[in-house]
Tab-separated table of C-alpha atoms and ligand atoms in Angstrom:
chain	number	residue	atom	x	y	z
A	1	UNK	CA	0.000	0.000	0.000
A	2	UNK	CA	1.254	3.468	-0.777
A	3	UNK	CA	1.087	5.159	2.509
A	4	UNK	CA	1.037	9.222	2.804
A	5	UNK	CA	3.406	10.167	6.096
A	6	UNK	CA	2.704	13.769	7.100
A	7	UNK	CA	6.028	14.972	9.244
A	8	UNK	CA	7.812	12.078	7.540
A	9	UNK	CA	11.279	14.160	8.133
A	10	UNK	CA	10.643	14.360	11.351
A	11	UNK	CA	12.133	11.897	14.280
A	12	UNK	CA	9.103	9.161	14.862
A	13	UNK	CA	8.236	9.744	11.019
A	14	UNK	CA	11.574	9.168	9.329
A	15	UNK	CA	11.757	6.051	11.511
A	16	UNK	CA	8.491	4.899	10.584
A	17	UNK	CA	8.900	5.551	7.276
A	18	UNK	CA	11.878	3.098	7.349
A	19	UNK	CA	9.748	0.184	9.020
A	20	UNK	CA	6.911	0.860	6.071
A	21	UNK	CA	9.447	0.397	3.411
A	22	UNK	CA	11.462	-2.241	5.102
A	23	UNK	CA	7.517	-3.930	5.251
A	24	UNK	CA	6.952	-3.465	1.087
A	25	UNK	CA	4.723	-0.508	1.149
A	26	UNK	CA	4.886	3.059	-1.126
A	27	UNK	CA	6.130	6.169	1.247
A	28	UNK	CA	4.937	9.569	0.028
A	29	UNK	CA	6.086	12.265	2.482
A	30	UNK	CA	4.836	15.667	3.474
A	31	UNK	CA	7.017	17.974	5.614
A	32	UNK	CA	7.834	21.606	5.600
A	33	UNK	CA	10.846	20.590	7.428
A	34	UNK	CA	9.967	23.709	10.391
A	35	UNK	CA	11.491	20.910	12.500
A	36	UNK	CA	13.383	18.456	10.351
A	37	UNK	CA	16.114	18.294	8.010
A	38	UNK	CA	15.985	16.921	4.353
A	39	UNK	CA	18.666	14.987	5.187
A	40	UNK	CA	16.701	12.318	7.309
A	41	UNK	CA	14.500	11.576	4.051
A	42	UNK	CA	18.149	10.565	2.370
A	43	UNK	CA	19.304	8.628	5.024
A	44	UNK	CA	16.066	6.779	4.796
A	45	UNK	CA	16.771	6.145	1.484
A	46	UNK	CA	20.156	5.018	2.622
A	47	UNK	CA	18.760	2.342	5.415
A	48	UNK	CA	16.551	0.394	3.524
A	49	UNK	CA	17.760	1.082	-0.186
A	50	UNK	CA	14.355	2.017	-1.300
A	51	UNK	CA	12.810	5.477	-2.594
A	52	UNK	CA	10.970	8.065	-1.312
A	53	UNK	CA	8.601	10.220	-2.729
A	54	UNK	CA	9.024	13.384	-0.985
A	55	UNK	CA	7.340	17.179	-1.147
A	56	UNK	CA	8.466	20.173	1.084
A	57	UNK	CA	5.325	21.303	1.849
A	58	UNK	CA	3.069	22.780	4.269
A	59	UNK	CA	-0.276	19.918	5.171
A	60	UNK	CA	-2.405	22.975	5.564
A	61	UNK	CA	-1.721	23.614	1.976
A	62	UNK	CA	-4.989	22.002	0.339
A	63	UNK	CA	-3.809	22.884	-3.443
A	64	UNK	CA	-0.309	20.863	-2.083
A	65	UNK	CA	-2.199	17.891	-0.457
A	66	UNK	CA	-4.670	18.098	-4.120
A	67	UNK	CA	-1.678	17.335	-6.148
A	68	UNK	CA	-0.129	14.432	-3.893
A	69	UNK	CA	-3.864	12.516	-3.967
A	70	UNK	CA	-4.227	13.115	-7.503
A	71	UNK	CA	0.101	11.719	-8.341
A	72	UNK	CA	-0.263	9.031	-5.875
A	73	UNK	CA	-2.264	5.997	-5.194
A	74	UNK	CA	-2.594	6.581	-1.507
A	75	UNK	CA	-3.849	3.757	0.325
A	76	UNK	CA	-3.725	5.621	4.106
A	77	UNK	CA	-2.207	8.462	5.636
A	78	UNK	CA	-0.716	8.602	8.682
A	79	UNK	CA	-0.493	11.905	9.992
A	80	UNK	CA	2.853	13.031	12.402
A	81	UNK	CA	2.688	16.734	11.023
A	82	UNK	CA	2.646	19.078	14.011
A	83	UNK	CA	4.482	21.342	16.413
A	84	UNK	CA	5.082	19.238	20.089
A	85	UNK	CA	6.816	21.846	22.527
A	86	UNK	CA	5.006	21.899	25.770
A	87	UNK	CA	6.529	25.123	26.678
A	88	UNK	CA	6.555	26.909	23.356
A	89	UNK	CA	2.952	26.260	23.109
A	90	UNK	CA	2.350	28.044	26.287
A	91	UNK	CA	4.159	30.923	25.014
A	92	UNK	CA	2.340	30.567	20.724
A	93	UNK	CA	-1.021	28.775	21.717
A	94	UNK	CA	-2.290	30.785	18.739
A	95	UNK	CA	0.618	29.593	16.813
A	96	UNK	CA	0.292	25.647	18.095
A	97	UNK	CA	-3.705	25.997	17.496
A	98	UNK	CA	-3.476	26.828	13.779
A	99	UNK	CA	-0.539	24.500	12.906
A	100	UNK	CA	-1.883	21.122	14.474
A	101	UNK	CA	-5.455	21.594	14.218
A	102	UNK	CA	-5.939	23.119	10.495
A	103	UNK	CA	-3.151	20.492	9.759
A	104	UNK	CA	-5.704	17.458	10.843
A	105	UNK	CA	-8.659	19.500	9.401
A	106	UNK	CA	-6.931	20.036	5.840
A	107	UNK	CA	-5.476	16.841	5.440
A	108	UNK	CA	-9.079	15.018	6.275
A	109	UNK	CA	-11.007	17.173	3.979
A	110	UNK	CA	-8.252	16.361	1.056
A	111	UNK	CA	-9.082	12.389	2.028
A	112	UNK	CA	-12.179	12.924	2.243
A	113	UNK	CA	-12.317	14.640	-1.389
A	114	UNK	CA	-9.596	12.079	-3.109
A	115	UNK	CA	-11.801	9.045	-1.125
A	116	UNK	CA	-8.912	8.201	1.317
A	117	UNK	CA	-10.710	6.202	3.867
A	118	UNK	CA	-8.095	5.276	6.553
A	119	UNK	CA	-5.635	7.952	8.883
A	120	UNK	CA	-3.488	7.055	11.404
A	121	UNK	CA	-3.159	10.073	13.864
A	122	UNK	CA	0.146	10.994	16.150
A	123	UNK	CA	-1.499	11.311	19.728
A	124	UNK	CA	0.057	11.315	23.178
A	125	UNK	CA	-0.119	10.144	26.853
A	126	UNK	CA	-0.425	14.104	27.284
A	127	UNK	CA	-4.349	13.756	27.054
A	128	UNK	CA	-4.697	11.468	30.005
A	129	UNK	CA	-6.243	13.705	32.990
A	130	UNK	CA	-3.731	13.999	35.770
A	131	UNK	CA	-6.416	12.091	37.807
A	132	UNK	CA	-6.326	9.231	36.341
A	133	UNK	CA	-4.643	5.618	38.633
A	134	UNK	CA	-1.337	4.080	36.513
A	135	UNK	CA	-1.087	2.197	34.061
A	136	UNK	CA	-3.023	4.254	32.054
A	137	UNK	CA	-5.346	2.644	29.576
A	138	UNK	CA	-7.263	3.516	26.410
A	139	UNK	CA	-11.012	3.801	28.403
A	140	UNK	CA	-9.263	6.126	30.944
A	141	UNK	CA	-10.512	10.119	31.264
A	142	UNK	CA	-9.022	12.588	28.520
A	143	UNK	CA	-8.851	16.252	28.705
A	144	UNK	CA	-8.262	18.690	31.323
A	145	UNK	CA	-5.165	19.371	29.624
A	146	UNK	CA	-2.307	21.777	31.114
A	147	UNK	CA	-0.881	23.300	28.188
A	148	UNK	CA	-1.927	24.221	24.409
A	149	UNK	CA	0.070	21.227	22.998
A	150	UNK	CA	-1.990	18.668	25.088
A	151	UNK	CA	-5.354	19.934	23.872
A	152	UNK	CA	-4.311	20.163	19.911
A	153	UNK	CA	-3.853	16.208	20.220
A	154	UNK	CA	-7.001	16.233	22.080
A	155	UNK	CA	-9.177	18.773	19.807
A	156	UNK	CA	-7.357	16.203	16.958
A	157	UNK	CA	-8.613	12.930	18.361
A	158	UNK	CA	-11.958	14.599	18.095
A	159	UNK	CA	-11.964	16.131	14.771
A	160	UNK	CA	-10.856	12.171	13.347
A	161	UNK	CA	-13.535	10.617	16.133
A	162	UNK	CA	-16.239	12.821	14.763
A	163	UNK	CA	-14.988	12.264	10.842
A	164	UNK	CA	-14.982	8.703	11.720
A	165	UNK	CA	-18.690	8.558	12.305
A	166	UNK	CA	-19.476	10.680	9.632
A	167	UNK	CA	-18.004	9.730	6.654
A	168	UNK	CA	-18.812	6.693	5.187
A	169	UNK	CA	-15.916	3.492	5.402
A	170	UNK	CA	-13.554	5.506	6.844
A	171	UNK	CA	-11.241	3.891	9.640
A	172	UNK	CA	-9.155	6.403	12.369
A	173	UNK	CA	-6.950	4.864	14.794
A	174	UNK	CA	-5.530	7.156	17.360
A	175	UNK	CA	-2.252	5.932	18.174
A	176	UNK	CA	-1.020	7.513	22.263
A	177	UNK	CA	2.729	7.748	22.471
A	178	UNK	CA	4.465	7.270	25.664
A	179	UNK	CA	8.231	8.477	25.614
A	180	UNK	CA	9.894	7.901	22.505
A	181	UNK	CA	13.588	7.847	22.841
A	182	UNK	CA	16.336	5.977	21.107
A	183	UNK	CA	17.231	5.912	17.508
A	184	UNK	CA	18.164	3.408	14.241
A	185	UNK	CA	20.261	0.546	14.947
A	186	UNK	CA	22.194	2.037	12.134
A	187	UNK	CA	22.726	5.403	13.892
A	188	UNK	CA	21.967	6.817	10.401
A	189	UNK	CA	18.626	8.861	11.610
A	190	UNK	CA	17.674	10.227	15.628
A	191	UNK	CA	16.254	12.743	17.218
A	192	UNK	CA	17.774	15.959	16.413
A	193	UNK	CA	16.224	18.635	18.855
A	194	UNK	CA	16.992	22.183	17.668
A	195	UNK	CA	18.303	24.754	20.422
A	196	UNK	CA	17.867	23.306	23.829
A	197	UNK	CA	16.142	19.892	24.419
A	198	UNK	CA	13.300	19.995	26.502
A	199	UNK	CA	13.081	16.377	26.607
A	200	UNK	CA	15.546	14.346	29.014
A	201	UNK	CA	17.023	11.797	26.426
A	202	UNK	CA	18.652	14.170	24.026
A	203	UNK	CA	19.666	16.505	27.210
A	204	UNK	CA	21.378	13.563	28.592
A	205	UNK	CA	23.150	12.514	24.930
A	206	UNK	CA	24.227	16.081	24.543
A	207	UNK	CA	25.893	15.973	27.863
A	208	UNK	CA	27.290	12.893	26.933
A	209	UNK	CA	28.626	14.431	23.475
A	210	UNK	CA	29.772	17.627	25.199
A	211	UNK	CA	27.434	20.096	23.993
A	212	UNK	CA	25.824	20.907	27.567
A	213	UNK	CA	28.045	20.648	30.874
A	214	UNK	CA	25.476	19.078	33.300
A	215	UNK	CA	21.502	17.649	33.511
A	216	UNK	CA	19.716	19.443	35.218
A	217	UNK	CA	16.852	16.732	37.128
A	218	UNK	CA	13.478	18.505	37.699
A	219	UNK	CA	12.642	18.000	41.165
A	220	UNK	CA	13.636	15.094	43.651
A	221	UNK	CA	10.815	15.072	46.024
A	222	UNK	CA	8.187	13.400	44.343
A	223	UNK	CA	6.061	10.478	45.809
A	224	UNK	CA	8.367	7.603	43.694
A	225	UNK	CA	11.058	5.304	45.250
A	226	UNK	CA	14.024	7.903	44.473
A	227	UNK	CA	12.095	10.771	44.216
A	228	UNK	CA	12.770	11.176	40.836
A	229	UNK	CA	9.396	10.950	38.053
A	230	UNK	CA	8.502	8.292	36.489
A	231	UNK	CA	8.014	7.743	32.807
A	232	UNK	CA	7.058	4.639	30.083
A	233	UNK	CA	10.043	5.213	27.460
A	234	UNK	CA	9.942	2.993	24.457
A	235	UNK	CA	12.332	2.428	21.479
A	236	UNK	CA	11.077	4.947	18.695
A	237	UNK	CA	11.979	1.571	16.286
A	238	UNK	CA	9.340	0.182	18.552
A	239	UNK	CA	6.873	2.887	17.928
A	240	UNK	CA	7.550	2.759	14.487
A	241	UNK	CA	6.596	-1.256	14.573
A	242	UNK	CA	3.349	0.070	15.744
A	243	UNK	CA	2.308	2.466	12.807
A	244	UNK	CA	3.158	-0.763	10.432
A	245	UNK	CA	0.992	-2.882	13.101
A	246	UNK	CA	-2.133	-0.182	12.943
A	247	UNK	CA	-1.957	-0.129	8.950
A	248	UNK	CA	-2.542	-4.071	8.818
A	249	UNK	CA	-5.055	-3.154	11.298
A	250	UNK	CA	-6.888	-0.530	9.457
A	251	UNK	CA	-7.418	-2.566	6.310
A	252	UNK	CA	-9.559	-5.500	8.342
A	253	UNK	CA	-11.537	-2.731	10.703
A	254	UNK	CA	-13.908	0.807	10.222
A	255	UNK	CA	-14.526	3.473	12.514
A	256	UNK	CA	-12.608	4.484	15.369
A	257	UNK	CA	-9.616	2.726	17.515
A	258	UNK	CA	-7.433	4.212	20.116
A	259	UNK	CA	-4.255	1.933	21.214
A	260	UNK	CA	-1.497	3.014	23.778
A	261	UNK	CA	1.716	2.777	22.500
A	262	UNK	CA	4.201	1.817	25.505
A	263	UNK	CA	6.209	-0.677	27.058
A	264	UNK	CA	4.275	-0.700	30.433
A	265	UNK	CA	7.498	-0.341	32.215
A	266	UNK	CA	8.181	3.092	34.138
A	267	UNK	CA	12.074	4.211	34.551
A	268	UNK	CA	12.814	7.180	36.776
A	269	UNK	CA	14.930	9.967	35.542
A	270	UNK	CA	16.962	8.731	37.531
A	271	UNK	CA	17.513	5.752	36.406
A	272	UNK	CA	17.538	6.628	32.942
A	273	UNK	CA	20.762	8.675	33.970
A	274	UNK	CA	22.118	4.989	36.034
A	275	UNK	CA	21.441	3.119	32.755
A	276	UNK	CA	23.032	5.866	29.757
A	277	UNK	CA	26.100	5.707	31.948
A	278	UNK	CA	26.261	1.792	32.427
A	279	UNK	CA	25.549	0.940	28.784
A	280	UNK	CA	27.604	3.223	27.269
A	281	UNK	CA	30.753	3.792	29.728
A	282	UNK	CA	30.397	7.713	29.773
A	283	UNK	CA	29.510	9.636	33.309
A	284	UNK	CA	26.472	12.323	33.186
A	285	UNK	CA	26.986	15.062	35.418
A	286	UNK	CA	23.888	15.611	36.779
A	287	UNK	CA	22.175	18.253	39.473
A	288	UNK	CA	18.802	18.442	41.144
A	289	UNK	CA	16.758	21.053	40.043
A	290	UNK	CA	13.149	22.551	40.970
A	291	UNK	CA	10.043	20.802	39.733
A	292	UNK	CA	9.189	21.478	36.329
A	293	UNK	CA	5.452	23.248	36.001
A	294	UNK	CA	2.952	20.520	34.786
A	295	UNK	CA	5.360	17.373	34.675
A	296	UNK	CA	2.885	14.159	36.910
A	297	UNK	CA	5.346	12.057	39.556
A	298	UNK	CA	4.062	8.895	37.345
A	299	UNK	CA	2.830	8.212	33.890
A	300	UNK	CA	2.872	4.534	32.466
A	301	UNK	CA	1.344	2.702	29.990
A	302	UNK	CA	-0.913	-0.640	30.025
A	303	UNK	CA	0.225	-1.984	26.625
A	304	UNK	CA	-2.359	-4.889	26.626
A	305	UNK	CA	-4.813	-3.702	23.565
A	306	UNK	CA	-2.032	-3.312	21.355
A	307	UNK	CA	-1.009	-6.463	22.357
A	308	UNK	CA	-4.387	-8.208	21.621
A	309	UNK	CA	-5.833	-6.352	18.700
A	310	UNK	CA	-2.793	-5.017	16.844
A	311	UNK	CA	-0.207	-7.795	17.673
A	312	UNK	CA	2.200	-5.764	18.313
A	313	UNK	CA	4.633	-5.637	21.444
A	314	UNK	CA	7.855	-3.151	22.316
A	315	UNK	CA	10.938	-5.678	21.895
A	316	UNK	CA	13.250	-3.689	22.914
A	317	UNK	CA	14.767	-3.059	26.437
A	318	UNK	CA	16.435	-0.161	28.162
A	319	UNK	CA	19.643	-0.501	27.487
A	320	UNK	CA	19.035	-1.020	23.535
A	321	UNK	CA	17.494	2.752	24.004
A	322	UNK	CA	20.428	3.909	25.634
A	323	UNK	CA	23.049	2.382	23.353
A	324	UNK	CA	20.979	3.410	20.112
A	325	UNK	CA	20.324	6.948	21.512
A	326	UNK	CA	24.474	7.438	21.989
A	327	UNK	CA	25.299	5.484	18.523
A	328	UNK	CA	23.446	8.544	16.591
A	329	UNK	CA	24.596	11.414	18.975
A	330	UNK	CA	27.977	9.870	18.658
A	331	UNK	CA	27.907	9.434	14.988
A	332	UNK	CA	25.950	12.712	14.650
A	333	UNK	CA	27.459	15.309	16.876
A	334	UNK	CA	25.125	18.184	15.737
A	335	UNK	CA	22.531	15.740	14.387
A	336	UNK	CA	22.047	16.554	10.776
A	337	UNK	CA	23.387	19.846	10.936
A	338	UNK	CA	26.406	18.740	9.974
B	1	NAD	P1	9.209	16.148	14.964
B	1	NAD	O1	9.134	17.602	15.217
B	1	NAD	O2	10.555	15.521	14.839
B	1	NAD	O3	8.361	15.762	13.672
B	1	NAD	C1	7.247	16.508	13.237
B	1	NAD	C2	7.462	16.838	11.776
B	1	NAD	O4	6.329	17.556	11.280
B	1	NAD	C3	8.686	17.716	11.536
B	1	NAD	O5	9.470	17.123	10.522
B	1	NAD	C4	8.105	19.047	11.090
B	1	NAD	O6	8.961	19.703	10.171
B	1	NAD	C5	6.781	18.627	10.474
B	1	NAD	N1	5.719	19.635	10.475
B	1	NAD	C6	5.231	20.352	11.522
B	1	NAD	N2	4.210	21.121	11.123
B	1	NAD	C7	4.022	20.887	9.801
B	1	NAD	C8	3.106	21.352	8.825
B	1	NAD	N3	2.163	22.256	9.131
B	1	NAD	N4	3.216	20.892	7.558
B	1	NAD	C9	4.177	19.998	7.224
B	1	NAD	N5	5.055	19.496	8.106
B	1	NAD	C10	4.979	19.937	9.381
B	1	NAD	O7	8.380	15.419	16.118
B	1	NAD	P2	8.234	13.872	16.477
B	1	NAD	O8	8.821	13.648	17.826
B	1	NAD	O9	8.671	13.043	15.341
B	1	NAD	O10	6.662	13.791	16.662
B	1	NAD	C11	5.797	13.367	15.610
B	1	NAD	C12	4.372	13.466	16.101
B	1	NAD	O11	4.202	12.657	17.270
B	1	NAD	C13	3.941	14.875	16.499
B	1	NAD	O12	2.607	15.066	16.111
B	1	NAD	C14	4.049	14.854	18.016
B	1	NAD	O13	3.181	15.768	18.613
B	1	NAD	C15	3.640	13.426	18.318
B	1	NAD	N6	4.151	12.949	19.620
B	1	NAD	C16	5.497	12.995	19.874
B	1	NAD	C17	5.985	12.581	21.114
B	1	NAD	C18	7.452	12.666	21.441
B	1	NAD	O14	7.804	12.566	22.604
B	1	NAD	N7	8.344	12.807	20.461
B	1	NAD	C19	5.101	12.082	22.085
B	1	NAD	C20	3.742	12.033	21.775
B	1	NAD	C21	3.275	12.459	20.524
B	2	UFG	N1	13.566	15.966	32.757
B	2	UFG	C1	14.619	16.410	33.531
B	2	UFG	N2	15.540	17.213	32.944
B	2	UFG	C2	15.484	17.585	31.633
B	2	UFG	C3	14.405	17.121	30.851
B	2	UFG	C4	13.453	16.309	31.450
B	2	UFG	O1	14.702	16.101	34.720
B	2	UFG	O2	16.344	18.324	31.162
B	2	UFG	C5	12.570	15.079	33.385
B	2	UFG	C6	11.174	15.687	33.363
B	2	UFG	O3	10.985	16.545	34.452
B	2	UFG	C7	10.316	14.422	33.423
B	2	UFG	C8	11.149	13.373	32.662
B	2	UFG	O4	12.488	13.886	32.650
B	2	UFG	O5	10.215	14.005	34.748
B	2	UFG	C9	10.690	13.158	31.235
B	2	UFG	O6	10.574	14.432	30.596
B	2	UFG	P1	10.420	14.600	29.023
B	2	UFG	O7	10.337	16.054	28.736
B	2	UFG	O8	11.463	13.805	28.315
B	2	UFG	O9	9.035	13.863	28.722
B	2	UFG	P2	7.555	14.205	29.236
B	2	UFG	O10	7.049	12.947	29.866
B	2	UFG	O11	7.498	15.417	30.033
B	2	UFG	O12	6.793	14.544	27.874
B	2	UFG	C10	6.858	13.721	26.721
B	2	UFG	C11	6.694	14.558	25.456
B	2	UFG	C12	5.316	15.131	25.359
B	2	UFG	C13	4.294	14.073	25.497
B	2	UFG	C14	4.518	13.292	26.764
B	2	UFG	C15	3.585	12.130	26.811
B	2	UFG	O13	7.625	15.614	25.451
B	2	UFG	O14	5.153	15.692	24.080
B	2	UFG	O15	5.860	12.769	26.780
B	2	UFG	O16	3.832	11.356	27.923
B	2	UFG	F1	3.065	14.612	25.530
């Protein structure tokens, strides 16, 4: 199946894009590259020896998205395309509002038009409610969201929800992240934050590189056994697996499906720190830090729908993250800027 990835330059899409083609289906990919490089769309190309078909544009460009449905014979889209700074979309909510949720609107009226009947849509543990007991799963409470960023995903999974019902065959499966981290066995593509990382895996790999001097932990007082909070990270090859899982999914089922995509396992920052220095022999200067604004003591994944309906399990363990995450920083100094 030809398969349109929105964001496919982008770090969950390029990988993704890899595990489609290494799978025997068509990429076509859509990315204005406002957080990506070109670059990761060659090294695709490199990894699995294939092509891709790929347009620098802008998904809330409706002429754009016109001339990919009418080139290509798109089977399903699966749509990564969107801004995912917590903090910057405090600071732009107008900003985060138009990119993510025009995005979703544009690209399902172009499927809708062209008769693409199956999207797979980028969501996130984010739209949990805080009050909700761990492991989280799908029938647990959404919303009450505390920042712009966790509502687009959760305005998103209602625009598809409310497509879903209305327009006839179509299939939407809402796929929520945990914590992505890691990279290609290859070290060929990662995660290539620009300015500072707000996310602890790439903070901790450019400490390890050099590029920052120490990690700073965000609070050590919280109700977990080193006081440290707790998080379900899973192997973005993992994640990947999971798009290819959904598509064989999609094809047998209509209407809507959410899935959690974690490994049901919660690390603490701390040891995430333990483990990046075991694995890979390098020491991470670390200091403790005040609590971050909005960031839960615990957030973890039940896994077991994915499991049952989709087939599809993480496979990889903590220290394959840690050594895969340090085999592209290490490879890739300054990521693709160089
Ligand atoms: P990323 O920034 O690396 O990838 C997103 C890609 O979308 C980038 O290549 C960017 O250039 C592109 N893009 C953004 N707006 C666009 C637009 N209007 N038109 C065309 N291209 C556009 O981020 P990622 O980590 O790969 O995340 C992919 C998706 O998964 C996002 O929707 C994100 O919100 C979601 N998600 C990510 C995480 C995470 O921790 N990385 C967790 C949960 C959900
Ligand atoms: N952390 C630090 N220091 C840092 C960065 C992070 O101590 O420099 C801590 C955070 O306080 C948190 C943990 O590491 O306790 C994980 O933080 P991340 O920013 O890596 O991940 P989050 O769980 O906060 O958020 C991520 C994505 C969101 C997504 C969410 C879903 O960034 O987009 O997972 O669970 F919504």
């Amino acid at each position: 199946m030809n398969v349109l990835v929105t964001g496919g330059a982008g770090y969950i899409g390029s990988h993704t894009c890899v595990e489609l083609l290494n799978k025997g289906h068509g990429v076509v990919v859509i990315d204005n590259l406002v957080n990506s490089s070109a670059k990761a769309i060659e090294r695709v190309e490199q990894i699995t020896g294939k092509h891709v078909d790929f347009y620098e544009n802008d998904v809330r460009d409706r002429a754009a998205l016109d001339r990919i449905f009418e080139k290509h014979d798109i089977g399903a889209a699966i749509h990564f395309a969107g801004l995912k700074a917590v903090g910057e979309s405090v600071q732009m909510p107008l900003e985060y509002y138009d990119n993510n949720l025009f995005s979703t609107v544009r690209l399902c009226e172009a499927m809708r038009d062209h008769g693409v009947k199956n999207i797979i849509f980028s969501s996130s543990a984010t739209v949990y409610s805080g009050t909700n007991q761990m492991p989280l799963r799908e029938t647990d409470v959404t919303g009450m969201c505390t920042n712009p960023y966790g509502w687009t995903k959760y305005m998103s999974e209602q625009i598809l929800r409310d497509s879903a019902k209305a327009i006839e065959d179509w299939s939407v499966v809402l796929l929520r992240y945990f914590n992505p981290i890691g990279a290609h066995s290859s070290g060929l593509i990662g995660e290539d934050p620009r300015g500072i990382p707000n996310n602890l895996m790439p903070f901790i790999s450019q400490v390890a590189i050099g590029r920052r001097d120490h990690l700073n932990i965000f609070g050590n007082d919280y109700d977990t056994p080193d006081g440290t909070c707790i998080r379900d990270y899973i192997h973005v090859t993992d994640l990947a697996r999971g798009h290819v899982a959904a598509i064989d999914y999609m094809v047998e089922h209509r209407g809507e499906s959410v899935f959690n995509l974690g490994t049901g396992i919660g690390y603490s920052v701390l040891d995430m720190v333990k483990a990046f220095e075991r694995v890979n022999g390098i020491k991470i200067p670390y200091e403790f830090a005040p609590r971050r604004a909005g960031d839960l003591p615990k957030l973890y994944s039940n896994p077991d729908k994915s499991a049952e309906l989709l087939g599809w399990k993480a496979e990889y363990d903590l220290d394959d993250m840690c050594r895969d995450t340090w085999a592209w920083q290490s490879k890739n100094p300054m990521g693709y800027g160089e």
